[in-house]
Amino acid sequence: MRRRQLLMALALGALSAPVLMGQAGSGAPALNDLARGAGRLWGAAVSSAQLDDPNLRRLLLAQVGLIVAENEMKWETLQPQPGVFRFTAADRLLDFAERHGLAMRGHTLVWHRQVPAWLRQLEGRALERAMATHIQTVMGRYRGRLDSWDVVNEPIADDGTGLRSSFWLDQLGETYIARALELAHAADPSARLVINEYGLEGDAPKSARKRQRFLALLRDLRRRGVPLHAVGLQAHLHAHGGGPTTFDQLPAFLQAIADLDLDILITELDVNDRDLAAPVETRDQKVAAVYGAFLEAVLPQPRLKQLVSWGLSDRDTWLNSAFPRADGQPQRPLPFDADLRRKAATGVIEQSLRRSSGTP
Ligand code: XIL
């Protein structure tokens, strides 16, 4: 659209804000353009059903440079029965990404959740064979087309005292992680392999313990020469009613990861506002402040390559079903609101990215 036509359309109110965001002439910068200015990519999780909405598609194409499948590349979706693979929904997302020049991440191969019942029942060698078949088939199909793969998701116990107890650990022992990474490397030698984890960002003692255990795992894998290229920090953050959410210990943790010669990806960013009292404006300000504090802690780290929010609009957040608010109000955790409009967080994210790129 030419600039004059655009101004005319604006004056007539013919275009809604979401249509314009991130496009030339609107004055609103795209998150991914700002991220690129700071040497990073901005991405978002998407479900194949969300692609049916032209407004969301437009917002995505205006704002992000990368997508990840919210559920479509999980085991229960890809291989619901032994040896029966269903790629339709995952293919749809990857086709969308490729048609529009977006990068795409793969999420996720070895996890204890969203797996079919038959998998949990396998023992020992049978489970190891199933892991190999799954990794070879899925990574083989998408070879060379995905930016990175979350090979192992959430391997550390919530209290940080050890590896998470799961059917993987029970049946295969601690080496299941190295085994999965080796299989992944063999299936697609050019793929960027990731271990993805949550609860590592904040200053709570529990997070500090989990960080130490996670670093011990990374060091062990490095020492043994296991193929691994990046760490994914989910960054499901929380806004607390009581005081500010702080990330004072995070920069040193990121540096420890960088010292192991690993890239860092923020893979599932959102800010849970379940504990914030209404009104909406106050909630939005607090959520925005958490985004600001977090980005200030992570953006100075040169090994940080991507920031991916878990959804782009509040309309699509997983948090309403996973952590519903007591007052029944929908959560407001993402960069855009449920009507795909800008909110306080949008501006704070833009500002942080601008500052990081040295642009005023
Ligand atoms: C969530 C999805 O967003 C939901 O739609 C689904 O019902 C449950 O899983 N950590 C992860 C993601 O690694 O895969 C999860 O996604 C959110 C927590």
Coordinates of C-alpha atoms and ligand atoms in Angstrom, one line a residue:
M1 CA 0.0 0.0 0.0
R2 CA 1.4 3.4 -0.9
R3 CA 1.9 5.9 1.9
R4 CA -0.9 8.3 0.7
Q5 CA -3.4 5.5 0.4
L6 CA -2.4 4.3 3.8
L7 CA -2.9 7.7 5.4
M8 CA -6.2 8.0 3.7
A9 CA -7.3 4.6 4.9
L10 CA -6.2 5.6 8.4
A11 CA -8.2 8.8 8.2
L12 CA -11.3 6.9 7.1
G13 CA -10.7 4.4 9.9
A14 CA -10.7 1.6 7.2
L15 CA -7.8 -0.2 8.8
S16 CA -7.6 -1.5 12.3
A17 CA -4.4 -1.0 14.3
P18 CA -3.3 -4.7 14.1
V19 CA -3.3 -4.6 10.3
L20 CA -0.9 -1.8 10.3
M21 CA 1.5 -2.7 13.1
G22 CA 5.0 -3.3 12.0
Q23 CA 4.3 -2.1 8.5
A24 CA 6.0 0.8 6.8
G25 CA 4.3 4.1 7.5
S26 CA 2.4 3.0 10.6
G27 CA 5.1 4.3 12.9
A28 CA 4.9 1.1 14.9
P29 CA 8.1 -0.9 14.7
A30 CA 8.0 -4.7 14.3
L31 CA 9.4 -6.7 17.2
N32 CA 11.5 -8.7 14.8
D33 CA 13.0 -5.7 13.0
L34 CA 14.0 -4.3 16.4
A35 CA 15.4 -7.7 17.5
R36 CA 17.4 -7.9 14.2
G37 CA 18.8 -4.5 15.0
A38 CA 20.1 -6.0 18.2
G39 CA 21.4 -9.1 16.3
R40 CA 18.6 -11.4 17.4
L41 CA 15.3 -12.9 16.1
W42 CA 11.9 -12.5 17.7
G43 CA 9.5 -15.4 17.4
A44 CA 6.2 -16.8 18.7
A45 CA 4.6 -20.1 19.2
V46 CA 1.6 -20.7 16.9
S47 CA -0.9 -23.5 16.6
S48 CA -2.1 -24.7 13.2
A49 CA -5.7 -23.7 14.1
Q50 CA -4.6 -20.1 14.7
L51 CA -3.4 -19.9 11.1
D52 CA -7.1 -19.9 10.1
D53 CA -7.4 -16.3 11.5
P54 CA -6.3 -13.8 8.8
N55 CA -5.8 -11.1 11.4
L56 CA -3.5 -13.2 13.5
R57 CA -1.6 -14.3 10.4
R58 CA -1.1 -10.7 9.5
L59 CA 0.1 -9.8 12.9
L60 CA 2.5 -12.7 12.9
L61 CA 3.9 -11.8 9.5
A62 CA 4.3 -8.2 10.6
Q63 CA 6.0 -8.9 13.9
V64 CA 8.0 -12.2 14.0
G65 CA 10.9 -13.8 12.1
L66 CA 10.4 -17.3 13.6
I67 CA 7.7 -19.6 14.7
V68 CA 7.5 -22.7 16.8
A69 CA 4.6 -25.2 16.9
E70 CA 2.7 -24.9 20.1
N71 CA 1.7 -28.6 20.2
E72 CA 2.0 -30.0 16.6
M73 CA 5.5 -31.4 16.9
K74 CA 5.0 -33.2 20.2
W75 CA 5.1 -36.9 20.4
E76 CA 1.3 -37.5 21.1
T77 CA 0.5 -35.5 17.9
L78 CA 3.3 -36.9 15.6
Q79 CA 3.2 -40.6 16.6
P80 CA -0.1 -41.4 18.4
Q81 CA 0.2 -45.1 17.8
P82 CA 3.5 -47.1 17.5
G83 CA 4.8 -46.5 14.0
V84 CA 1.9 -44.4 12.9
F85 CA 3.1 -40.9 12.1
R86 CA 0.8 -37.9 11.5
F87 CA 2.5 -34.9 10.1
T88 CA -0.4 -32.9 8.6
A89 CA -0.6 -30.2 11.3
A90 CA 3.2 -29.9 11.7
D91 CA 3.6 -29.7 7.9
R92 CA 1.0 -26.9 7.7
L93 CA 3.0 -24.8 10.1
L94 CA 6.3 -25.4 8.4
D95 CA 4.8 -24.7 5.0
F96 CA 3.5 -21.4 6.3
A97 CA 6.9 -20.5 7.7
E98 CA 8.7 -21.4 4.5
R99 CA 6.2 -19.6 2.3
H100 CA 6.7 -16.4 4.2
G101 CA 10.5 -16.7 4.9
L102 CA 10.1 -17.3 8.6
A103 CA 12.5 -19.6 10.5
M104 CA 10.9 -22.4 12.5
R105 CA 12.0 -24.2 15.7
G106 CA 11.2 -27.9 16.4
H107 CA 9.6 -28.6 19.7
T108 CA 10.0 -31.3 21.1
L109 CA 11.3 -34.8 20.8
V110 CA 12.0 -36.3 24.3
W111 CA 9.7 -35.0 27.0
H112 CA 7.7 -36.6 29.8
R113 CA 4.4 -34.9 28.9
Q114 CA 2.1 -35.0 25.9
V115 CA 3.3 -38.5 25.0
P116 CA 0.9 -41.3 24.1
A117 CA 0.1 -44.0 26.7
W118 CA 1.7 -46.8 24.7
L119 CA 5.1 -45.0 25.0
R120 CA 5.0 -44.8 28.8
Q121 CA 4.4 -48.6 28.9
L122 CA 7.6 -49.5 27.1
E123 CA 10.5 -50.9 29.0
G124 CA 14.3 -50.7 28.6
R125 CA 15.5 -51.6 25.1
A126 CA 12.0 -51.2 23.7
L127 CA 11.8 -47.6 24.9
E128 CA 15.2 -46.9 23.6
R129 CA 14.3 -48.3 20.2
A130 CA 11.1 -46.2 20.1
M131 CA 13.2 -43.1 21.0
A132 CA 15.5 -43.8 18.1
T133 CA 12.7 -44.5 15.6
H134 CA 10.9 -41.3 16.6
I135 CA 14.0 -39.0 16.4
Q136 CA 15.1 -40.5 13.1
T137 CA 11.7 -40.3 11.5
V138 CA 10.8 -36.8 12.6
M139 CA 14.2 -35.2 12.3
G140 CA 14.7 -37.0 9.0
R141 CA 11.5 -35.7 7.6
Y142 CA 12.4 -32.1 8.4
R143 CA 16.1 -32.3 7.8
G144 CA 17.7 -29.0 7.0
R145 CA 14.4 -27.1 7.3
L146 CA 14.3 -26.2 11.0
D147 CA 16.4 -23.6 12.8
S148 CA 16.8 -25.8 15.9
W149 CA 15.3 -28.8 17.8
D150 CA 14.4 -29.0 21.4
V151 CA 15.7 -32.6 21.7
V152 CA 15.2 -32.9 25.4
N153 CA 12.6 -30.8 27.3
E154 CA 12.5 -30.2 31.0
P155 CA 15.1 -32.8 32.2
I156 CA 15.7 -31.3 35.7
A157 CA 13.6 -32.0 38.8
D158 CA 11.4 -29.1 40.0
D159 CA 13.3 -28.8 43.3
G160 CA 16.6 -28.8 41.5
T161 CA 18.0 -31.8 43.4
G162 CA 18.6 -34.0 40.5
L163 CA 17.3 -35.2 37.1
R164 CA 13.5 -35.2 36.8
S165 CA 12.0 -38.6 37.6
S166 CA 10.1 -39.7 34.5
F167 CA 9.6 -42.9 32.5
W168 CA 12.7 -41.9 30.5
L169 CA 14.9 -41.7 33.5
D170 CA 13.4 -44.9 35.1
Q171 CA 13.8 -47.0 32.0
L172 CA 17.0 -45.7 30.4
G173 CA 18.9 -44.2 33.3
E174 CA 20.7 -40.8 33.2
T175 CA 22.3 -41.4 29.8
Y176 CA 18.9 -41.1 28.1
I177 CA 19.8 -37.4 27.6
A178 CA 23.2 -38.0 25.9
R179 CA 21.6 -40.9 23.9
A180 CA 18.8 -38.6 22.6
L181 CA 21.3 -36.0 21.5
E182 CA 23.5 -38.5 19.8
L183 CA 20.6 -39.9 17.9
A184 CA 19.5 -36.4 17.0
H185 CA 22.9 -35.5 15.7
A186 CA 23.1 -38.6 13.6
A187 CA 19.6 -38.0 12.2
D188 CA 20.4 -34.4 11.1
P189 CA 24.1 -33.5 11.5
S190 CA 23.4 -29.9 10.6
A191 CA 20.6 -29.3 13.1
R192 CA 21.1 -27.0 16.1
L193 CA 20.4 -29.2 19.1
V194 CA 18.9 -27.8 22.2
I195 CA 18.1 -28.8 25.8
N196 CA 15.1 -26.7 26.9
E197 CA 14.2 -26.0 30.6
Y198 CA 11.9 -23.9 32.7
G199 CA 12.2 -22.2 36.1
L200 CA 15.8 -21.1 35.7
E201 CA 15.3 -17.3 35.4
G202 CA 14.3 -15.9 38.7
D203 CA 16.0 -15.1 42.0
A204 CA 14.1 -17.6 44.2
P205 CA 16.3 -20.2 46.0
K206 CA 14.5 -23.0 44.1
S207 CA 15.6 -21.5 40.8
A208 CA 19.2 -21.1 42.0
R209 CA 19.3 -24.8 42.9
K210 CA 17.8 -25.7 39.6
R211 CA 20.4 -23.6 37.7
Q212 CA 23.2 -25.3 39.5
R213 CA 21.9 -28.8 38.6
F214 CA 21.3 -27.7 35.0
L215 CA 24.8 -26.4 34.7
A216 CA 26.2 -29.6 36.1
L217 CA 24.3 -31.5 33.4
L218 CA 25.6 -29.2 30.7
R219 CA 29.2 -29.5 31.9
D220 CA 29.0 -33.3 32.0
L221 CA 27.6 -33.4 28.5
R222 CA 30.4 -31.0 27.2
R223 CA 33.1 -33.1 29.0
R224 CA 31.9 -36.2 27.3
G225 CA 31.7 -34.5 23.9
V226 CA 28.0 -35.1 23.4
P227 CA 26.5 -33.0 20.5
L228 CA 24.7 -30.0 21.9
H229 CA 24.6 -26.5 20.5
A230 CA 22.2 -24.3 22.6
V231 CA 20.3 -24.0 25.7
G232 CA 16.6 -23.1 25.7
L233 CA 15.3 -21.1 28.6
Q234 CA 11.5 -21.3 28.6
A235 CA 11.1 -18.1 30.6
H236 CA 7.5 -18.6 31.8
L237 CA 7.8 -15.6 34.1
H238 CA 5.5 -14.5 36.9
A239 CA 4.4 -11.1 37.9
H240 CA 3.9 -11.0 41.7
G241 CA 1.4 -8.9 43.6
G242 CA 3.8 -8.1 46.4
G243 CA 6.9 -6.7 44.9
P244 CA 8.9 -6.5 41.7
T245 CA 10.2 -9.6 40.0
T246 CA 14.0 -9.5 39.9
F247 CA 16.5 -11.3 37.7
D248 CA 19.7 -10.3 39.5
Q249 CA 21.3 -13.8 39.3
L250 CA 20.4 -14.4 35.6
P251 CA 23.3 -12.6 33.9
A252 CA 26.0 -14.8 35.7
F253 CA 24.0 -17.9 34.8
L254 CA 23.9 -16.9 31.1
Q255 CA 27.6 -16.2 31.2
A256 CA 28.3 -19.7 32.6
I257 CA 26.3 -21.2 29.7
A258 CA 28.2 -19.0 27.2
D259 CA 31.5 -20.1 28.8
L260 CA 30.5 -23.7 27.8
D261 CA 30.4 -22.4 24.2
L262 CA 26.7 -22.8 23.9
D263 CA 24.1 -20.4 22.4
I264 CA 21.1 -19.3 24.4
L265 CA 17.6 -19.1 23.2
I266 CA 14.6 -17.7 25.1
T267 CA 12.0 -20.2 23.9
E268 CA 8.6 -19.7 25.6
L269 CA 8.5 -16.2 27.0
D270 CA 5.3 -15.0 28.8
V271 CA 4.4 -13.3 32.1
N272 CA 1.8 -15.1 34.2
D273 CA -0.4 -12.5 35.9
R274 CA -2.6 -14.8 37.8
D275 CA -1.6 -13.2 41.2
L276 CA -2.1 -9.6 40.2
A277 CA -5.2 -7.8 41.3
A278 CA -7.5 -6.0 38.8
P279 CA -7.7 -3.4 37.2
V280 CA -6.3 -4.3 33.9
E281 CA -4.2 -1.2 33.5
T282 CA -2.3 -1.9 36.7
R283 CA -1.9 -5.5 35.7
D284 CA -0.5 -4.5 32.3
Q285 CA 2.0 -2.1 33.8
K286 CA 3.3 -4.8 36.1
V287 CA 3.5 -7.4 33.3
A288 CA 5.4 -4.8 31.2
A289 CA 7.8 -4.2 34.1
V290 CA 8.6 -7.9 34.3
Y291 CA 9.3 -7.9 30.5
G292 CA 11.5 -4.9 31.0
A293 CA 13.5 -6.3 33.9
F294 CA 13.9 -9.7 32.2
L295 CA 15.1 -8.2 28.9
E296 CA 17.5 -6.0 30.7
A297 CA 19.0 -9.0 32.3
V298 CA 19.3 -11.1 29.1
L299 CA 19.9 -8.8 26.2
P300 CA 23.5 -7.8 27.1
Q301 CA 24.6 -11.5 26.7
P302 CA 26.0 -11.9 23.2
R303 CA 25.3 -15.6 23.0
L304 CA 21.6 -14.9 23.3
K305 CA 20.3 -15.4 19.7
Q306 CA 16.5 -15.6 19.8
L307 CA 13.5 -14.5 21.9
V308 CA 10.3 -16.5 21.4
S309 CA 7.1 -15.7 23.2
W310 CA 4.7 -18.5 23.9
G311 CA 2.0 -17.1 21.6
L312 CA 1.8 -13.5 20.4
S313 CA -1.7 -12.4 21.5
D314 CA -3.4 -12.8 24.9
R315 CA -6.3 -14.4 23.1
D316 CA -4.1 -17.5 22.5
T317 CA -2.3 -18.0 25.8
W318 CA -2.0 -21.4 27.3
L319 CA -2.1 -19.9 30.8
N320 CA -5.9 -19.5 30.9
S321 CA -6.3 -23.2 31.1
A322 CA -3.0 -24.1 32.9
F323 CA -3.2 -21.3 35.6
P324 CA -6.7 -19.7 35.5
R325 CA -7.1 -16.5 37.6
A326 CA -9.4 -16.8 40.6
D327 CA -11.5 -13.8 39.4
G328 CA -12.3 -15.6 36.1
Q329 CA -10.7 -12.8 34.1
P330 CA -8.4 -13.9 31.2
Q331 CA -4.7 -13.6 31.7
R332 CA -2.7 -10.9 29.9
P333 CA 0.8 -12.4 29.6
L334 CA 1.8 -11.8 26.0
P335 CA 3.1 -8.9 23.8
F336 CA -0.3 -8.1 22.2
D337 CA -3.7 -8.1 23.8
A338 CA -6.7 -10.4 23.0
D339 CA -7.8 -8.0 20.2
L340 CA -4.3 -8.1 18.7
R341 CA -3.7 -4.6 19.8
R342 CA -0.6 -3.0 21.4
K343 CA -0.4 -2.9 25.2
A344 CA 2.1 -1.7 27.8
A345 CA 4.3 -4.7 27.3
T346 CA 4.6 -4.0 23.6
G347 CA 6.2 -0.6 24.2
V348 CA 8.5 -1.9 26.9
I349 CA 9.8 -4.8 24.7
E350 CA 10.3 -2.4 21.8
Q351 CA 12.2 0.0 24.1
S352 CA 14.4 -2.7 25.5
L353 CA 15.3 -4.0 22.0
R354 CA 16.1 -0.5 20.8
R355 CA 18.3 0.1 23.7
S356 CA 20.1 -3.1 23.2
S357 CA 20.8 -2.2 19.6
G358 CA 22.1 1.2 20.6
T359 CA 19.3 3.0 18.7
P360 CA 17.7 5.8 20.6
Ligands
XIL1 C1 1.7 -26.1 26.4 C2 0.7 -25.7 25.3 O1 0.8 -24.3 25.1 C3 -0.7 -26.1 25.6 O2 -1.5 -25.8 24.5 C4 -0.7 -27.6 25.9 O3 -2.0 -27.9 26.3 C5 0.2 -27.9 27.0 O4 1.5 -27.5 26.6 N1 6.3 -26.0 28.5 C6 6.5 -26.4 27.2 C7 5.3 -26.3 26.2 O5 7.6 -26.9 26.8 O6 5.3 -27.3 25.3 C8 4.0 -26.2 26.9 O7 3.0 -25.9 26.0 C9 4.1 -25.1 28.0 C10 5.1 -25.4 29.0

